[in-house]
Short mmCIF file of C-alpha atoms in Angstrom, two decimals:
data_model
loop_
_atom_site.label_atom_id
_atom_site.label_comp_id
_atom_site.label_asym_id
_atom_site.label_seq_id
_atom_site.Cartn_x
_atom_site.Cartn_y
_atom_site.Cartn_z
CA MET H 1 32.41 -8.36 17.27
CA THR H 2 32.68 -8.02 13.52
CA THR H 3 35.59 -6.71 11.85
CA SER H 4 33.75 -3.53 10.65
CA THR H 5 32.42 -2.88 14.29
CA TRP H 6 36.05 -3.41 15.56
CA PHE H 7 37.19 -0.77 13.16
CA MET H 8 34.32 1.84 13.80
CA ARG H 9 35.31 1.33 17.52
CA LEU H 10 38.92 1.85 17.12
CA ALA H 11 38.05 5.11 14.95
CA ARG H 12 35.62 6.46 17.66
CA TYR H 13 38.32 6.10 20.37
CA ARG H 14 41.36 6.55 18.59
CA ASN H 15 42.77 9.37 20.13
CA GLU H 16 42.11 7.57 23.54
CA TYR H 17 43.81 4.20 22.23
CA LEU H 18 46.58 6.52 20.91
CA ALA H 19 47.37 8.11 23.84
CA SER H 20 47.26 4.90 25.85
CA LEU H 21 49.53 3.19 23.33
CA SER H 22 52.06 5.88 23.71
CA ALA H 23 51.93 5.98 27.43
CA THR H 24 52.61 2.05 27.35
CA LEU H 25 55.51 2.54 25.53
CA CYS H 26 57.10 3.67 28.64
CA ILE H 27 56.22 0.18 29.77
CA PHE H 28 58.36 -1.26 26.93
CA MET H 29 61.17 0.63 27.91
CA VAL H 30 61.47 -0.10 31.37
CA VAL H 31 60.98 -3.88 30.96
CA CYS H 32 63.52 -3.99 28.15
CA SER H 33 66.07 -2.86 30.88
CA ASN H 34 64.65 -5.58 33.23
CA ALA H 35 64.85 -8.33 30.42
CA TRP H 36 68.37 -7.24 29.76
CA SER H 37 69.88 -9.58 32.18
CA SER H 38 68.91 -12.86 30.33
CA PRO H 39 71.16 -12.20 27.36
CA ALA H 40 73.66 -9.95 28.77
CA LEU H 41 74.95 -11.86 31.54
CA PRO H 42 76.06 -15.01 29.68
CA LYS H 43 78.02 -12.46 27.48
CA LEU H 44 80.11 -11.29 30.64
CA LEU H 45 80.49 -14.57 32.50
CA THR H 46 81.00 -17.15 29.33
CA GLU H 47 82.32 -15.26 26.30
CA PRO H 48 86.20 -14.46 25.76
CA ASN H 49 87.26 -11.01 26.59
CA PRO H 50 84.00 -9.32 27.91
CA PRO H 51 84.04 -5.78 28.22
CA VAL H 52 83.32 -5.83 31.79
CA SER H 53 84.79 -8.92 33.77
CA ILE H 54 82.64 -10.09 36.39
CA THR H 55 82.17 -12.89 38.93
CA ALA H 56 78.65 -14.94 39.20
CA GLY H 57 77.97 -13.49 42.58
CA ALA H 58 78.58 -10.13 41.18
CA GLY H 59 75.99 -10.89 38.30
CA SER H 60 73.45 -11.82 40.66
CA TRP H 61 74.14 -8.50 42.47
CA ILE H 62 73.82 -6.92 39.18
CA VAL H 63 70.37 -8.67 38.14
CA SER H 64 68.72 -8.38 41.99
CA VAL H 65 69.53 -4.55 42.70
CA GLN H 66 66.92 -3.01 39.91
CA ALA H 67 64.65 -4.27 42.44
CA ILE H 68 65.92 -1.94 45.13
CA GLY H 69 65.43 1.06 42.78
CA GLY H 70 61.99 -0.20 42.02
CA ILE H 71 61.30 0.44 45.64
CA PHE H 72 62.64 3.99 45.30
CA GLY H 73 60.58 4.54 41.78
CA MET H 74 57.40 3.64 43.52
CA ILE H 75 57.86 5.87 46.33
CA LEU H 76 58.90 8.93 43.67
CA ALA H 77 55.76 8.12 41.96
CA GLY H 78 53.44 8.58 44.85
CA LEU H 79 55.47 11.76 45.87
CA THR H 80 55.10 13.47 42.31
CA VAL H 81 51.98 11.90 40.60
CA ASP H 82 49.39 14.40 42.59
CA ARG H 83 51.95 17.38 42.69
CA PHE H 84 53.59 17.61 39.26
CA GLY H 85 50.81 15.53 37.26
CA ARG H 86 50.94 12.39 35.52
CA LYS H 87 52.66 13.51 32.30
CA TRP H 88 55.84 15.12 33.26
CA PRO H 89 57.18 12.72 35.90
CA PHE H 90 55.92 10.00 33.12
CA ILE H 91 58.44 11.86 30.86
CA ALA H 92 61.03 12.44 33.56
CA CYS H 93 61.21 8.61 34.04
CA ALA H 94 63.01 8.01 30.73
CA LEU H 95 65.73 10.02 31.78
CA PRO H 96 67.43 7.44 34.29
CA VAL H 97 66.58 4.83 31.36
CA ILE H 98 68.85 6.79 28.97
CA ALA H 99 71.71 7.38 31.43
CA GLY H 100 71.60 3.73 32.25
CA TRP H 101 71.80 2.64 28.88
CA ILE H 102 74.68 4.83 27.86
CA MET H 103 76.54 3.75 30.93
CA ILE H 104 76.15 0.05 29.93
CA ALA H 105 77.43 0.87 26.60
CA LEU H 106 80.35 2.65 27.84
CA ALA H 107 81.21 0.37 31.08
CA ARG H 108 84.38 -1.13 31.49
CA THR H 109 83.90 -1.68 35.34
CA SER H 110 81.18 -3.17 36.96
CA VAL H 111 80.33 -0.28 39.02
CA PHE H 112 78.69 1.28 36.35
CA LEU H 113 76.42 -1.61 35.67
CA TYR H 114 75.28 -1.55 39.49
CA PHE H 115 74.39 2.13 38.89
CA ALA H 116 72.76 1.65 35.68
CA ARG H 117 70.35 -1.03 37.18
CA VAL H 118 69.54 1.20 40.03
CA LEU H 119 68.72 3.78 37.76
CA PHE H 120 66.45 1.39 35.71
CA GLY H 121 64.82 0.28 38.97
CA ILE H 122 63.73 3.93 39.78
CA SER H 123 62.13 4.13 36.24
CA TYR H 124 60.70 0.94 36.51
CA GLY H 125 58.88 1.98 39.63
CA ILE H 126 57.75 5.37 38.45
CA ALA H 127 56.43 3.78 35.47
CA TYR H 128 54.35 1.14 36.77
CA GLY H 129 53.23 3.54 39.50
CA ILE H 130 51.80 6.29 36.88
CA VAL H 131 50.85 4.27 33.67
CA PRO H 132 47.59 2.54 35.30
CA ILE H 133 46.63 6.08 36.79
CA TYR H 134 47.01 7.77 33.28
CA ILE H 135 45.33 5.24 31.51
CA GLY H 136 42.19 4.88 33.87
CA GLU H 137 41.79 8.64 33.88
CA ILE H 138 41.64 9.29 30.26
CA THR H 139 39.91 6.35 28.84
CA SER H 140 35.99 5.91 28.49
CA ASP H 141 34.71 3.39 30.38
CA GLY H 142 34.14 1.18 27.19
CA VAL H 143 37.78 0.82 26.29
CA ARG H 144 39.31 1.23 29.65
CA GLY H 145 39.94 -2.47 29.89
CA ALA H 146 41.30 -2.92 26.49
CA ALA H 147 43.49 0.21 26.94
CA ALA H 148 45.00 -1.04 30.19
CA SER H 149 45.54 -4.74 28.76
CA LEU H 150 48.33 -2.67 26.39
CA ILE H 151 50.40 -2.68 29.79
CA THR H 152 51.06 -6.42 29.73
CA VAL H 153 51.15 -6.57 25.84
CA MET H 154 54.32 -3.83 26.01
CA ALA H 155 55.92 -5.69 28.57
CA LYS H 156 55.81 -8.90 26.89
CA LEU H 157 56.81 -7.34 23.99
CA ALA H 158 59.95 -5.68 25.27
CA ILE H 159 61.02 -9.28 26.96
CA LEU H 160 60.67 -10.84 23.40
CA PHE H 161 62.75 -7.72 21.93
CA GLU H 162 65.59 -8.45 24.64
CA TYR H 163 65.48 -11.98 24.34
CA SER H 164 65.22 -12.24 20.36
CA VAL H 165 67.97 -9.73 19.91
CA GLY H 166 70.37 -9.72 22.44
CA PRO H 167 72.03 -13.22 21.80
CA TYR H 168 72.98 -12.32 18.28
CA VAL H 169 74.72 -8.67 18.84
CA SER H 170 77.51 -7.67 21.04
CA PHE H 171 77.16 -6.54 24.77
CA GLU H 172 77.66 -2.87 23.87
CA THR H 173 75.23 -3.03 20.74
CA LEU H 174 72.41 -4.62 22.47
CA ALA H 175 72.57 -1.18 25.08
CA TRP H 176 72.50 1.33 22.16
CA LEU H 177 69.69 -0.85 20.47
CA SER H 178 67.65 -0.73 23.99
CA MET H 179 67.64 3.09 23.45
CA ILE H 180 64.89 2.48 21.14
CA GLY H 181 62.44 2.28 23.96
CA PRO H 182 62.72 5.66 25.53
CA ALA H 183 63.36 7.46 21.89
CA VAL H 184 59.95 6.14 20.75
CA PHE H 185 58.32 6.75 24.10
CA LEU H 186 59.58 10.58 23.95
CA SER H 187 59.21 11.11 20.26
CA THR H 188 55.28 10.36 21.00
CA PHE H 189 54.35 10.82 24.50
CA VAL H 190 55.53 14.37 24.71
CA TRP H 191 52.77 15.21 22.48
CA MET H 192 50.09 13.98 24.50
CA PRO H 193 47.87 15.91 26.86
CA GLU H 194 48.00 15.70 30.57
CA SER H 195 44.96 13.95 32.41
CA PRO H 196 42.07 16.10 32.69
CA HIS H 197 41.46 14.38 36.00
CA TYR H 198 44.68 16.02 37.56
CA LEU H 199 43.91 19.37 35.74
CA LEU H 200 40.55 19.57 37.33
CA GLY H 201 41.97 18.76 40.70
CA LYS H 202 44.24 21.90 40.44
CA GLY H 203 41.68 23.93 39.38
CA ARG H 204 43.00 24.45 35.87
CA ILE H 205 39.09 23.80 34.41
CA GLU H 206 39.62 24.98 30.94
CA GLU H 207 42.59 23.18 30.42
CA ALA H 208 41.18 20.31 31.42
CA ARG H 209 37.88 20.85 29.26
CA GLN H 210 40.32 21.37 26.42
CA ASN H 211 42.24 17.83 27.03
CA LEU H 212 39.03 15.80 27.73
CA GLN H 213 37.49 17.22 24.27
CA TRP H 214 40.72 15.62 22.48
CA PHE H 215 40.42 12.65 24.26
CA ARG H 216 36.67 12.18 23.40
CA ARG H 217 36.88 13.78 19.98
CA ASN H 218 33.64 15.36 21.41
CA SER H 219 32.97 19.13 22.39
CA ALA H 220 30.07 17.96 24.49
CA VAL H 221 31.91 17.11 27.59
CA GLU H 222 30.50 19.18 30.41
CA GLU H 223 28.53 16.22 31.85
CA GLU H 224 31.37 14.13 32.59
CA LEU H 225 33.57 17.22 33.68
CA ASN H 226 30.96 17.68 36.31
CA CYS H 227 31.03 14.04 37.39
CA THR H 228 34.69 13.80 37.52
CA ARG H 229 34.79 17.22 39.56
CA LYS H 230 32.22 15.65 42.07
CA SER H 231 33.97 12.55 42.19
CA ILE H 232 37.48 14.55 43.01
CA GLU H 233 35.60 16.37 45.69
CA ARG H 234 34.10 13.11 47.19
CA THR H 235 37.54 11.57 47.04
CA VAL H 236 39.20 14.77 49.02
CA SER H 237 36.41 14.64 51.74
CA GLU H 238 36.79 10.84 52.19
CA ARG H 239 40.73 10.78 51.89
CA GLY H 240 41.91 8.33 54.59
CA SER H 241 45.47 7.75 56.22
CA ILE H 242 47.99 5.05 55.96
CA ARG H 243 47.18 4.54 59.64
CA GLU H 244 43.66 3.36 58.67
CA LEU H 245 45.20 0.53 57.03
CA PHE H 246 46.45 -1.17 60.21
CA LEU H 247 43.17 -0.96 62.10
CA PRO H 248 41.78 -4.06 63.41
CA ALA H 249 38.92 -4.53 61.12
CA TYR H 250 41.69 -4.72 58.24
CA ARG H 251 43.90 -7.20 59.86
CA ASN H 252 42.81 -10.01 57.61
CA ASN H 253 43.02 -8.04 54.30
CA LEU H 254 46.58 -7.23 55.40
CA ILE H 255 47.22 -10.98 55.82
CA ILE H 256 45.92 -11.37 52.53
CA VAL H 257 48.19 -8.86 51.15
CA LEU H 258 51.38 -10.21 52.71
CA ILE H 259 50.61 -13.58 51.66
CA LEU H 260 50.04 -12.86 48.17
CA ALA H 261 52.94 -10.79 48.10
CA VAL H 262 55.18 -13.38 49.18
CA GLY H 263 53.24 -16.00 47.46
CA VAL H 264 53.46 -14.58 43.96
CA GLN H 265 57.03 -13.44 43.78
CA LEU H 266 58.50 -16.80 45.46
CA SER H 267 56.66 -18.65 42.54
CA GLY H 268 60.17 -17.35 40.95
CA MET H 269 58.96 -15.68 37.89
CA GLN H 270 61.28 -12.69 37.99
CA ALA H 271 64.39 -14.90 38.67
CA ILE H 272 63.40 -17.13 35.82
CA LEU H 273 62.85 -14.34 33.30
CA SER H 274 65.95 -12.79 34.51
CA TYR H 275 68.19 -15.74 34.36
CA ALA H 276 66.28 -17.57 31.37
CA GLN H 277 69.12 -17.92 28.98
CA THR H 278 71.39 -19.39 31.85
CA ILE H 279 68.60 -21.71 33.04
CA PHE H 280 68.33 -23.11 29.31
CA SER H 281 71.78 -23.52 29.14
CA GLN H 282 71.17 -26.46 31.79
CA ILE H 283 68.60 -28.14 29.61
CA SER H 284 69.48 -30.74 27.08
CA SER H 285 67.41 -29.70 23.93
CA ASP H 286 67.79 -29.64 20.20
CA LEU H 287 67.39 -25.91 20.75
CA THR H 288 70.22 -23.59 22.13
CA ASP H 289 69.25 -21.55 24.96
CA ALA H 290 68.82 -18.49 22.91
CA GLU H 291 66.12 -20.30 20.95
CA MET H 292 64.47 -21.64 23.89
CA SER H 293 64.35 -17.97 25.50
CA ILE H 294 62.76 -16.83 22.26
CA VAL H 295 60.43 -19.36 22.35
CA LEU H 296 59.60 -18.49 26.01
CA GLY H 297 59.23 -14.84 24.97
CA ALA H 298 56.73 -15.69 21.98
CA VAL H 299 54.68 -17.91 24.35
CA GLN H 300 54.16 -15.09 26.96
CA MET H 301 53.19 -12.86 23.99
CA VAL H 302 50.57 -15.36 22.92
CA THR H 303 49.27 -15.82 26.61
CA VAL H 304 48.90 -11.95 27.22
CA LEU H 305 45.34 -11.59 26.57
CA PHE H 306 44.03 -14.26 28.60
CA PRO H 307 43.26 -12.74 31.77
CA VAL H 308 41.50 -9.77 29.67
CA PHE H 309 38.98 -12.17 28.50
CA LEU H 310 38.71 -14.26 31.38
CA VAL H 311 38.95 -12.31 34.66
CA ASP H 312 35.32 -11.11 34.69
CA ARG H 313 33.63 -13.97 32.88
CA VAL H 314 35.33 -16.85 35.07
CA GLY H 315 35.94 -14.85 38.28
CA ARG H 316 38.87 -14.21 40.37
CA ARG H 317 39.15 -17.41 42.53
CA PRO H 318 39.06 -19.87 39.70
CA LEU H 319 41.60 -18.09 37.53
CA MET H 320 44.04 -18.02 40.57
CA LEU H 321 43.31 -21.68 41.43
CA TRP H 322 43.54 -22.87 38.02
CA SER H 323 46.75 -20.68 37.66
CA GLY H 324 48.39 -22.08 40.93
CA ALA H 325 47.72 -25.37 40.01
CA GLY H 326 49.20 -25.18 36.45
CA SER H 327 52.42 -23.07 37.74
CA PHE H 328 52.73 -25.72 40.40
CA LEU H 329 52.88 -28.69 37.90
CA GLY H 330 55.32 -26.54 35.52
CA LEU H 331 57.69 -25.90 38.22
CA LEU H 332 57.59 -29.26 39.60
CA LEU H 333 58.59 -30.88 36.10
CA GLY H 334 61.57 -28.29 36.41
CA ALA H 335 62.50 -29.50 39.80
CA ILE H 336 62.62 -33.04 39.04
CA TYR H 337 64.68 -32.60 36.23
CA PHE H 338 67.37 -30.42 37.65
CA THR H 339 66.98 -32.87 40.97
CA LEU H 340 67.92 -35.91 38.60
CA ASP H 341 70.54 -33.94 36.52
CA ALA H 342 72.39 -33.10 39.67
CA ALA H 343 72.14 -36.79 40.62
CA ASP H 344 74.01 -37.83 37.62
CA VAL H 345 70.94 -39.64 35.97
CA ASP H 346 70.99 -39.56 32.38
CA VAL H 347 68.22 -37.13 31.74
CA ALA H 348 69.48 -35.88 28.41
CA ARG H 349 66.41 -37.59 26.55
CA PHE H 350 63.67 -35.76 28.65
CA GLY H 351 65.24 -32.03 28.40
CA TRP H 352 62.18 -31.41 26.62
CA VAL H 353 59.96 -32.23 29.61
CA SER H 354 61.69 -29.35 31.73
CA PHE H 355 61.10 -27.02 29.08
CA VAL H 356 57.31 -27.69 28.25
CA GLY H 357 57.24 -27.41 32.33
CA LEU H 358 58.80 -24.06 32.46
CA LEU H 359 56.55 -23.01 29.33
CA LEU H 360 53.44 -24.35 31.10
CA PHE H 361 54.66 -22.28 33.99
CA VAL H 362 54.94 -19.17 32.30
CA VAL H 363 51.37 -19.46 30.66
CA SER H 364 49.63 -20.80 34.04
CA TYR H 365 51.38 -17.66 35.82
CA ALA H 366 50.07 -15.41 33.14
CA PHE H 367 46.42 -15.59 33.57
CA GLY H 368 46.21 -15.80 37.06
CA LEU H 369 49.11 -15.21 39.43
CA ALA H 370 50.18 -12.31 37.46
CA THR H 371 47.36 -10.19 37.28
CA ILE H 372 44.53 -11.37 39.77
CA PRO H 373 46.37 -10.06 42.83
CA PHE H 374 45.91 -6.85 41.80
CA ALA H 375 42.24 -6.96 40.75
CA ILE H 376 41.99 -8.71 44.35
CA LEU H 377 43.55 -5.76 46.39
CA SER H 378 41.50 -3.46 44.49
CA GLU H 379 38.48 -5.05 45.85
CA ILE H 380 39.00 -5.42 49.35
CA PHE H 381 39.82 -2.27 50.46
CA PRO H 382 37.99 0.70 50.55
CA LYS H 383 38.68 3.38 47.97
CA ASN H 384 40.38 5.89 50.65
CA ILE H 385 43.21 3.55 51.71
CA ARG H 386 43.32 1.53 48.49
CA ALA H 387 46.51 3.34 47.23
CA TYR H 388 48.11 2.69 50.64
CA ALA H 389 47.49 -1.11 50.26
CA ASN H 390 48.42 -1.20 46.59
CA ALA H 391 51.99 0.83 47.85
CA LEU H 392 52.39 -1.94 50.66
CA PHE H 393 52.14 -4.72 48.06
CA GLY H 394 54.45 -3.03 45.68
CA ILE H 395 57.08 -2.42 48.54
CA LEU H 396 56.84 -5.96 49.67
CA SER H 397 57.00 -7.35 46.26
CA GLY H 398 59.93 -5.16 45.57
CA ALA H 399 61.69 -6.57 48.82
CA ILE H 400 61.19 -10.25 47.84
CA ILE H 401 61.94 -10.11 44.03
CA PHE H 402 65.40 -8.38 45.13
CA ALA H 403 65.84 -11.38 47.66
CA VAL H 404 64.79 -14.24 45.20
CA VAL H 405 66.69 -12.75 42.17
CA LYS H 406 70.00 -12.36 44.29
CA LEU H 407 69.64 -15.78 46.18
CA PHE H 408 69.00 -17.64 42.99
CA GLN H 409 72.37 -17.28 41.25
CA VAL H 410 73.77 -18.08 44.99
CA ALA H 411 71.85 -21.43 45.23
CA GLN H 412 72.59 -22.34 41.76
CA ASP H 413 76.34 -21.96 41.94
CA ASN H 414 76.84 -23.56 45.39
CA VAL H 415 74.18 -26.08 45.22
CA GLY H 416 72.17 -26.47 41.70
CA ALA H 417 69.26 -25.34 40.17
CA TYR H 418 67.20 -27.75 41.73
CA LEU H 419 67.06 -26.16 45.37
CA PRO H 420 65.60 -22.65 43.85
CA PHE H 421 62.91 -24.71 41.76
CA TRP H 422 62.01 -26.67 44.86
CA VAL H 423 61.65 -23.41 46.91
CA PHE H 424 59.59 -22.07 43.91
CA THR H 425 57.45 -25.34 43.68
CA VAL H 426 56.77 -25.15 47.31
CA SER H 427 55.87 -21.79 47.68
CA THR H 428 53.51 -22.01 44.76
CA GLY H 429 52.06 -25.06 46.30
CA PHE H 430 51.48 -23.48 49.73
CA THR H 431 49.95 -20.12 47.33
CA PHE H 432 47.56 -22.42 45.78
CA GLY H 433 46.45 -23.89 49.29
CA PHE H 434 46.04 -20.39 50.97
CA VAL H 435 43.67 -19.36 47.82
CA PHE H 436 41.70 -22.48 48.09
CA LEU H 437 41.08 -21.91 52.20
CA TYR H 438 41.17 -18.24 52.72
CA ILE H 439 40.43 -15.89 49.04
CA PRO H 440 36.85 -15.42 48.53
CA GLU H 441 35.32 -14.78 45.19
CA THR H 442 34.95 -10.82 44.96
CA LYS H 443 33.40 -11.01 41.21
CA GLY H 444 29.81 -9.33 41.44
CA ARG H 445 30.11 -8.28 45.18
CA SER H 446 30.00 -5.21 47.01
CA LEU H 447 32.99 -4.17 49.12
CA GLU H 448 30.80 -4.23 52.15
CA GLU H 449 29.87 -8.20 51.11
CA VAL H 450 33.63 -8.73 50.79
CA GLN H 451 34.61 -6.93 53.92
CA GLU H 452 32.20 -9.09 55.82
CA ILE H 453 33.55 -12.25 54.20
CA ILE H 454 36.85 -11.54 55.14
CA SER H 455 36.57 -10.41 58.72
CA GLY H 456 34.91 -13.96 59.23
CA TRP H 457 31.48 -12.22 60.00
CA ARG H 458 29.43 -14.65 57.63
CA LYS H 459 29.83 -16.85 55.01
CA LYS H 460 28.50 -16.94 51.55
CA PRO H 461 27.93 -19.98 49.38
CA ASN H 462 30.95 -21.30 47.48
CA SER H 463 33.36 -19.36 49.44
CA LYS H 464 35.92 -21.09 51.56
CA VAL H 465 36.39 -18.73 54.78
CA VAL H 466 38.74 -19.94 57.53
CA PHE H 467 39.49 -16.47 59.29
CA GLU H 468 37.14 -16.00 62.40
CA ALA H 469 37.06 -12.48 64.22
CA ASP H 470 38.05 -11.96 67.53
#
C-alpha cells in the first residue's frame, strides 16, 4: 500500500478511526493503572520516608488484588452492555479510575491503596469487556482489523508511559500524572456516537441510521442497516444458554479453554510486567533497573503489530508454537541466571543474558500467546455460546493472574526469583506441548470442520489430534 493510498484510506474511514482511537484511550487509561505497580512499589519499599509504609507481603496484595476487581468488572460489563448500551457503561468505567488515582495520591495508609487497586480492576474488566464489542460494531470490514489493533497499541503505550515516567517522579506525582488517561478519554469519547448495532436492537432505528451515516460518512446506509437488523434477529432467535457450554459435545472445547487459560497466565507475563523494576534490580547490567524497564516497554511497542500482520498469513497453530518456543527459551535464560545467582556463582558478567532472555520472552509472547488464544476461542465455539466461552476464559484468567502475581512476591522473598521463573518456564513448556499435540489449525476452516477435529471424529492433514470421542 503506497503512502498516498494509505492517506486516502485514512480519509475515507476517518470517523471510524477517530471513534476507535477515542475508545481505545480507555485501554490506555486502565493499563496505566495496571502498569503503575512496577515503578510505584520500589518507591514504597526502598525509598526513605515513603508516603505509605508497607511490607513486601502487603505489596504483593496491592499488586494482585486488581485481578479480583477485574473479574467483577467483566461480569458488570456483561450485565450492562446490552441493557444500557456500549457508550455510557464505557464512560462510567472512568469514574473508578479517577477515584483510584485520587486515593493513591492522597493515601497515607495502605487501605486506600487496596481500595484503589480494586477500583482499577473493575474498570479494567469493564473496558476490556466493551471495547472490542464497540469497535467491532462501528467499523467497516476493511478497517476492522486495523482498528482493533489499536487496543494492543494503547495497552503497550500505557506500559511505556508508566515505565518511562514513574521512576523519575514522586509517588504522588505519578498518580496525578496518570490522571491524563481518564481526562483525555472522557474529553474525547463523550462526543462519540452510540453503536448503531445496539440502537437497532432497541428499536431506535432513526438514531441508528444517523449514527451509521456519521461513521460511514455516507447517507446511503439502508442496505447495511437491513443486514444488521437481520443479523440481530437471527442472533436473538439462536441465542444459547450457558448450560449449552457444558454439553458433552463441547467437552474437548472446554478442555482447550481451561488449558489455554492456565498455560498462558502461568507463563508469568503479568507478574513480570507488574514487578519489572523489582526484577531488573536483581540483574547485573550497565543499565539501571528503571532504564531496563523503559527498554522493555519500548520493545513491546515495537512488537505490538506482529500478530496483526502474521495471524491471517501464517496461521494460528504455527504462531502459537513459535511463540511458545521463544517464550520458553527466554524464561529459561532468566531461570538459569537467577538460579546461579542464588547459588553464589559470579554471574555479574552475564546479566545481559538474562535481560535479553526477558526481552525474547516479551517479544515471543506478544506475537502468539498474548493474542492467538482469543482468535482460537472465537473459532471453536458456535456464535450463540461464544460469549459464555470468552467470559469463562476471562474469569479463569483473572483468578490465575491473581494467584500468580500474589505468589510471585512471596516466592521471591522466601526462596528466590529463580523459583517463580522455573515455574513459568516449565508451564510454558507444557503449554507448547499441549498446542503441539492438541490444538488444530483453525485458519480457513469452518466451525463444523473445527468442531469435528476437536471432537476427535476425524483427522485433517497437518493437524495433531489426540482427543478421542467416547
